[in-house]
Amino acid sequence: MRIDIITLFPELLQSPFEASIVKRAITQQKVGVHFHQLRDYSSNNQNQVDDYPYGGGAGMVVMIEPIDKCIQALKAERDYDAIIYLTPDGERLNQSKANALSLHQNIILLCGHYKGVDQRVREHLITEEISIGDFVLSGGELAAAVLCDSIIRLIPGVLGDESSALSDSFQDGLLAPPIYTRPESYKGWQVPQILTSGNTPKVEAWREEMAYQRTQALRPDLLDDN
Ligand code: ADE
């Protein structure tokens, strides 16, 4: 998989790709992540990429021309399955969306800034819009990092144990069951006995039941969706 990220602030996007599972996926060439500085596509002497909104109002708007030039330059190199604009009014990211995106070959992520991008970008240049939640970030970069992490860990072979992504919260529409490790007792706080019983079918049944109970208690809306 290849992910191209168009941004005004690539420095905001460094560390999430330099550690842990995502770094390993890049090192193992399961995914290539490439940053493109939008200012490099400005035709303006000062490399300006934003301007005042037509009709007045507070804040600056990212202009369509540099975004178009950057997207066209990328599209001249390869076909893209999706060109995604990160925006708080996009479709809410969830696990099933991450699963679907992880199957793509090439995607572009466009990070907005200031008041956002010229509406014509949204109407003519991108294929979808994604939000990571009902709150407003200063720009799309952190949202893009979150989206990338959620996708990259799902690429086959990225997680050592293939089953570990399958046991994540949400993967089966339920929250994950509680997990424990040694010691069996800490300050008198015990690990549930079933987990140390060695009875695998019973352990599995317990985990399923706990996943269901936690979901019912914490996120009953997830059960309504099924
Ligand atoms: N840009 C600013 N806020 C955002 C959000 N919540 N999700 C995606 N992109 C954003």
Short mmCIF file of C-alpha atoms and ligand atoms in Angstrom, two decimals:
data_model
loop_
_atom_site.label_atom_id
_atom_site.label_comp_id
_atom_site.label_asym_id
_atom_site.label_seq_id
_atom_site.Cartn_x
_atom_site.Cartn_y
_atom_site.Cartn_z
CA MET A 1 0.00 0.00 0.00
CA ARG A 2 1.11 3.57 -0.69
CA ILE A 3 -0.17 6.63 1.19
CA ASP A 4 0.57 10.15 -0.08
CA ILE A 5 -0.14 12.93 2.40
CA ILE A 6 -0.55 16.52 1.23
CA THR A 7 0.14 18.96 4.04
CA LEU A 8 1.34 22.43 4.97
CA PHE A 9 2.92 21.06 8.16
CA PRO A 10 4.77 17.80 7.46
CA GLU A 11 6.64 18.26 10.76
CA LEU A 12 3.36 17.52 12.57
CA LEU A 13 3.37 14.12 10.89
CA GLN A 14 6.84 12.82 11.71
CA SER A 15 6.83 10.89 14.98
CA PRO A 16 3.68 8.78 14.45
CA PHE A 17 5.54 7.10 11.60
CA GLU A 18 8.83 6.68 13.46
CA ALA A 19 7.93 4.19 16.17
CA SER A 20 6.24 0.90 16.92
CA ILE A 21 4.01 -1.00 14.50
CA VAL A 22 3.74 1.74 11.87
CA LYS A 23 7.51 2.17 11.68
CA ARG A 24 7.96 -1.58 11.29
CA ALA A 25 5.36 -1.69 8.52
CA ILE A 26 7.28 1.01 6.65
CA THR A 27 10.65 -0.69 7.22
CA GLN A 28 9.20 -3.99 5.99
CA GLN A 29 7.81 -2.16 2.96
CA LYS A 30 4.25 -3.21 3.68
CA VAL A 31 3.37 0.46 3.27
CA GLY A 32 5.09 3.54 1.84
CA VAL A 33 4.15 6.90 3.34
CA HIS A 34 5.13 10.03 1.38
CA PHE A 35 4.68 13.65 2.44
CA HIS A 36 4.09 16.48 -0.01
CA GLN A 37 4.53 20.10 1.05
CA LEU A 38 1.62 22.02 -0.44
CA ARG A 39 3.70 25.22 -0.64
CA ASP A 40 5.91 23.54 -3.23
CA TYR A 41 2.92 23.67 -5.59
CA SER A 42 2.19 27.37 -5.15
CA SER A 43 2.57 29.54 -8.25
CA ASN A 44 2.82 32.58 -6.00
CA ASN A 45 6.17 34.37 -5.40
CA GLN A 46 5.83 34.08 -1.64
CA ASN A 47 4.69 30.45 -1.88
CA GLN A 48 1.32 31.61 -0.59
CA VAL A 49 -1.32 28.89 -0.48
CA ASP A 50 -4.16 30.62 1.36
CA ASP A 51 -6.30 33.69 0.80
CA TYR A 52 -9.20 35.65 2.29
CA PRO A 53 -12.68 34.14 1.96
CA TYR A 54 -14.94 35.61 -0.75
CA GLY A 55 -17.79 37.44 0.92
CA GLY A 56 -15.67 38.28 3.96
CA GLY A 57 -15.44 36.65 7.34
CA ALA A 58 -12.74 35.48 9.71
CA GLY A 59 -9.94 33.11 8.79
CA MET A 60 -8.06 32.14 5.66
CA VAL A 61 -8.98 29.54 3.05
CA VAL A 62 -6.54 27.17 1.36
CA MET A 63 -6.62 27.88 -2.40
CA ILE A 64 -7.61 25.28 -4.97
CA GLU A 65 -4.70 25.74 -7.40
CA PRO A 66 -1.80 24.31 -5.37
CA ILE A 67 -3.98 21.43 -4.18
CA ASP A 68 -5.03 20.66 -7.76
CA LYS A 69 -1.44 20.83 -9.00
CA CYS A 70 -0.22 18.50 -6.28
CA ILE A 71 -3.02 15.97 -6.83
CA GLN A 72 -2.53 16.05 -10.62
CA ALA A 73 1.23 15.50 -10.21
CA LEU A 74 0.54 12.44 -8.05
CA LYS A 75 -2.18 11.12 -10.37
CA ALA A 76 0.24 11.40 -13.30
CA GLU A 77 2.44 8.84 -11.53
CA ARG A 78 -0.17 6.24 -10.57
CA ASP A 79 -3.88 5.57 -10.14
CA TYR A 80 -5.46 6.27 -6.77
CA ASP A 81 -8.28 4.30 -5.15
CA ALA A 82 -9.30 7.19 -2.90
CA ILE A 83 -8.47 10.86 -2.41
CA ILE A 84 -9.52 11.68 1.12
CA TYR A 85 -9.96 15.11 2.70
CA LEU A 86 -9.69 15.12 6.51
CA THR A 87 -12.35 17.41 7.90
CA PRO A 88 -14.55 17.53 11.02
CA ASP A 89 -17.68 17.48 8.85
CA GLY A 90 -16.64 14.32 7.00
CA GLU A 91 -17.92 10.76 7.46
CA ARG A 92 -16.99 9.54 10.95
CA LEU A 93 -14.05 7.11 10.99
CA ASN A 94 -14.83 3.71 12.46
CA GLN A 95 -13.32 0.24 12.34
CA SER A 96 -15.26 -0.91 9.31
CA LYS A 97 -14.09 2.18 7.38
CA ALA A 98 -10.49 1.46 8.42
CA ASN A 99 -10.89 -2.16 7.28
CA ALA A 100 -12.17 -1.04 3.87
CA LEU A 101 -9.39 1.53 3.39
CA SER A 102 -6.70 -0.99 4.34
CA LEU A 103 -7.57 -2.97 1.19
CA HIS A 104 -6.59 -0.10 -1.13
CA GLN A 105 -3.37 0.06 -3.14
CA ASN A 106 -2.84 3.83 -3.31
CA ILE A 107 -4.55 6.62 -1.42
CA ILE A 108 -4.04 10.36 -1.05
CA LEU A 109 -4.80 12.15 2.21
CA LEU A 110 -5.36 15.91 2.04
CA CYS A 111 -4.91 17.82 5.29
CA GLY A 112 -6.80 21.09 5.58
CA HIS A 113 -5.72 24.10 7.62
CA TYR A 114 -6.98 27.53 8.63
CA LYS A 115 -10.73 27.73 7.88
CA GLY A 116 -10.47 24.83 5.45
CA VAL A 117 -10.07 24.39 1.70
CA ASP A 118 -11.93 26.08 -1.17
CA GLN A 119 -15.25 24.24 -1.57
CA ARG A 120 -14.40 23.41 -5.21
CA VAL A 121 -11.64 21.10 -3.95
CA ARG A 122 -14.29 19.14 -2.10
CA GLU A 123 -16.64 19.10 -5.06
CA HIS A 124 -14.19 18.25 -7.84
CA LEU A 125 -10.87 16.90 -6.60
CA ILE A 126 -11.46 14.49 -3.75
CA THR A 127 -13.43 11.25 -3.55
CA GLU A 128 -14.36 11.23 0.14
CA GLU A 129 -14.20 13.14 3.41
CA ILE A 130 -13.34 11.64 6.77
CA SER A 131 -13.63 12.98 10.32
CA ILE A 132 -11.98 11.33 13.31
CA GLY A 133 -14.58 12.71 15.71
CA ASP A 134 -16.91 15.54 16.63
CA PHE A 135 -14.23 18.04 17.64
CA VAL A 136 -12.14 20.52 15.71
CA LEU A 137 -8.37 20.11 15.39
CA SER A 138 -6.08 22.89 14.17
CA GLY A 139 -5.57 20.99 10.95
CA GLY A 140 -5.97 17.61 9.32
CA GLU A 141 -2.46 16.34 10.14
CA LEU A 142 -3.18 14.66 13.46
CA ALA A 143 -6.37 13.22 12.00
CA ALA A 144 -4.34 11.87 9.05
CA ALA A 145 -1.88 10.26 11.48
CA VAL A 146 -4.76 8.60 13.36
CA LEU A 147 -6.31 7.40 10.11
CA CYS A 148 -2.96 6.03 8.87
CA ASP A 149 -2.32 4.15 12.12
CA SER A 150 -5.78 2.58 12.04
CA ILE A 151 -5.28 1.45 8.43
CA ILE A 152 -1.64 0.36 8.50
CA ARG A 153 -2.03 -2.06 11.41
CA LEU A 154 -4.69 -3.89 9.36
CA ILE A 155 -2.47 -4.51 6.31
CA PRO A 156 -1.86 -8.28 6.16
CA GLY A 157 1.46 -9.23 7.73
CA VAL A 158 1.90 -5.97 9.64
CA LEU A 159 0.85 -7.39 13.01
CA GLY A 160 3.06 -10.36 13.91
CA ASP A 161 0.15 -12.44 15.06
CA GLU A 162 -2.52 -12.17 12.36
CA SER A 163 -5.21 -12.87 14.92
CA SER A 164 -4.32 -9.90 17.09
CA ALA A 165 -6.06 -7.35 14.84
CA LEU A 166 -9.08 -9.64 14.79
CA SER A 167 -9.29 -9.51 18.59
CA ASP A 168 -9.20 -5.70 18.72
CA SER A 169 -12.15 -3.79 20.10
CA PHE A 170 -14.78 -3.09 17.38
CA GLN A 171 -13.40 -5.72 14.99
CA ASP A 172 -16.39 -7.97 15.75
CA GLY A 173 -18.68 -5.08 16.65
CA LEU A 174 -17.89 -5.50 20.37
CA LEU A 175 -15.43 -3.92 22.79
CA ALA A 176 -12.45 -6.12 23.67
CA PRO A 177 -12.62 -8.25 26.84
CA PRO A 178 -10.30 -7.42 29.78
CA ILE A 179 -6.75 -8.79 29.60
CA TYR A 180 -4.25 -9.63 32.36
CA THR A 181 -0.64 -10.70 32.73
CA ARG A 182 1.64 -11.75 35.61
CA PRO A 183 1.54 -11.62 38.58
CA GLU A 184 -1.59 -13.63 39.29
CA SER A 185 -2.13 -11.61 42.46
CA TYR A 186 -1.00 -8.01 43.02
CA LYS A 187 -1.77 -6.31 46.32
CA GLY A 188 -4.48 -8.93 46.67
CA TRP A 189 -6.05 -7.99 43.31
CA GLN A 190 -6.63 -11.31 41.60
CA VAL A 191 -6.65 -12.32 37.97
CA PRO A 192 -10.01 -14.04 37.23
CA GLN A 193 -9.51 -17.72 38.00
CA ILE A 194 -10.90 -18.91 34.69
CA LEU A 195 -7.90 -17.39 32.88
CA THR A 196 -5.42 -19.50 34.81
CA SER A 197 -7.51 -22.68 34.57
CA GLY A 198 -5.93 -23.88 31.32
CA ASN A 199 -9.44 -24.63 29.97
CA THR A 200 -9.28 -22.92 26.57
CA PRO A 201 -12.96 -23.35 25.54
CA LYS A 202 -14.04 -21.91 28.88
CA VAL A 203 -11.58 -19.03 28.54
CA GLU A 204 -12.97 -18.27 25.07
CA ALA A 205 -16.56 -18.40 26.32
CA TRP A 206 -15.64 -16.10 29.23
CA ARG A 207 -13.96 -13.60 26.87
CA GLU A 208 -17.00 -13.53 24.60
CA GLU A 209 -19.30 -13.00 27.54
CA MET A 210 -17.10 -10.22 28.98
CA ALA A 211 -16.86 -8.52 25.58
CA TYR A 212 -20.64 -8.57 25.38
CA GLN A 213 -21.11 -7.31 28.95
CA ARG A 214 -18.58 -4.48 28.52
CA THR A 215 -20.21 -3.42 25.28
CA GLN A 216 -23.65 -3.45 26.87
CA ALA A 217 -22.39 -1.39 29.82
CA LEU A 218 -20.14 1.10 27.99
CA ARG A 219 -21.31 1.26 24.37
CA PRO A 220 -24.85 -0.12 24.06
CA ASP A 221 -25.16 1.80 20.76
CA LEU A 222 -22.79 -0.75 19.18
CA LEU A 223 -25.28 -3.54 19.93
CA ASP A 224 -28.13 -1.54 18.38
CA ASP A 225 -26.22 -1.37 15.08
CA ASN A 226 -26.20 -5.18 14.70
N1 ADE B 1 -9.50 18.55 10.82
C1 ADE B 1 -9.83 19.29 11.89
N2 ADE B 1 -10.55 18.61 12.76
C2 ADE B 1 -10.70 17.35 12.24
C3 ADE B 1 -11.37 16.18 12.67
N3 ADE B 1 -12.04 16.12 13.82
N4 ADE B 1 -11.31 15.10 11.87
C4 ADE B 1 -10.66 15.15 10.70
N5 ADE B 1 -10.02 16.23 10.25
C5 ADE B 1 -10.04 17.33 11.00
#
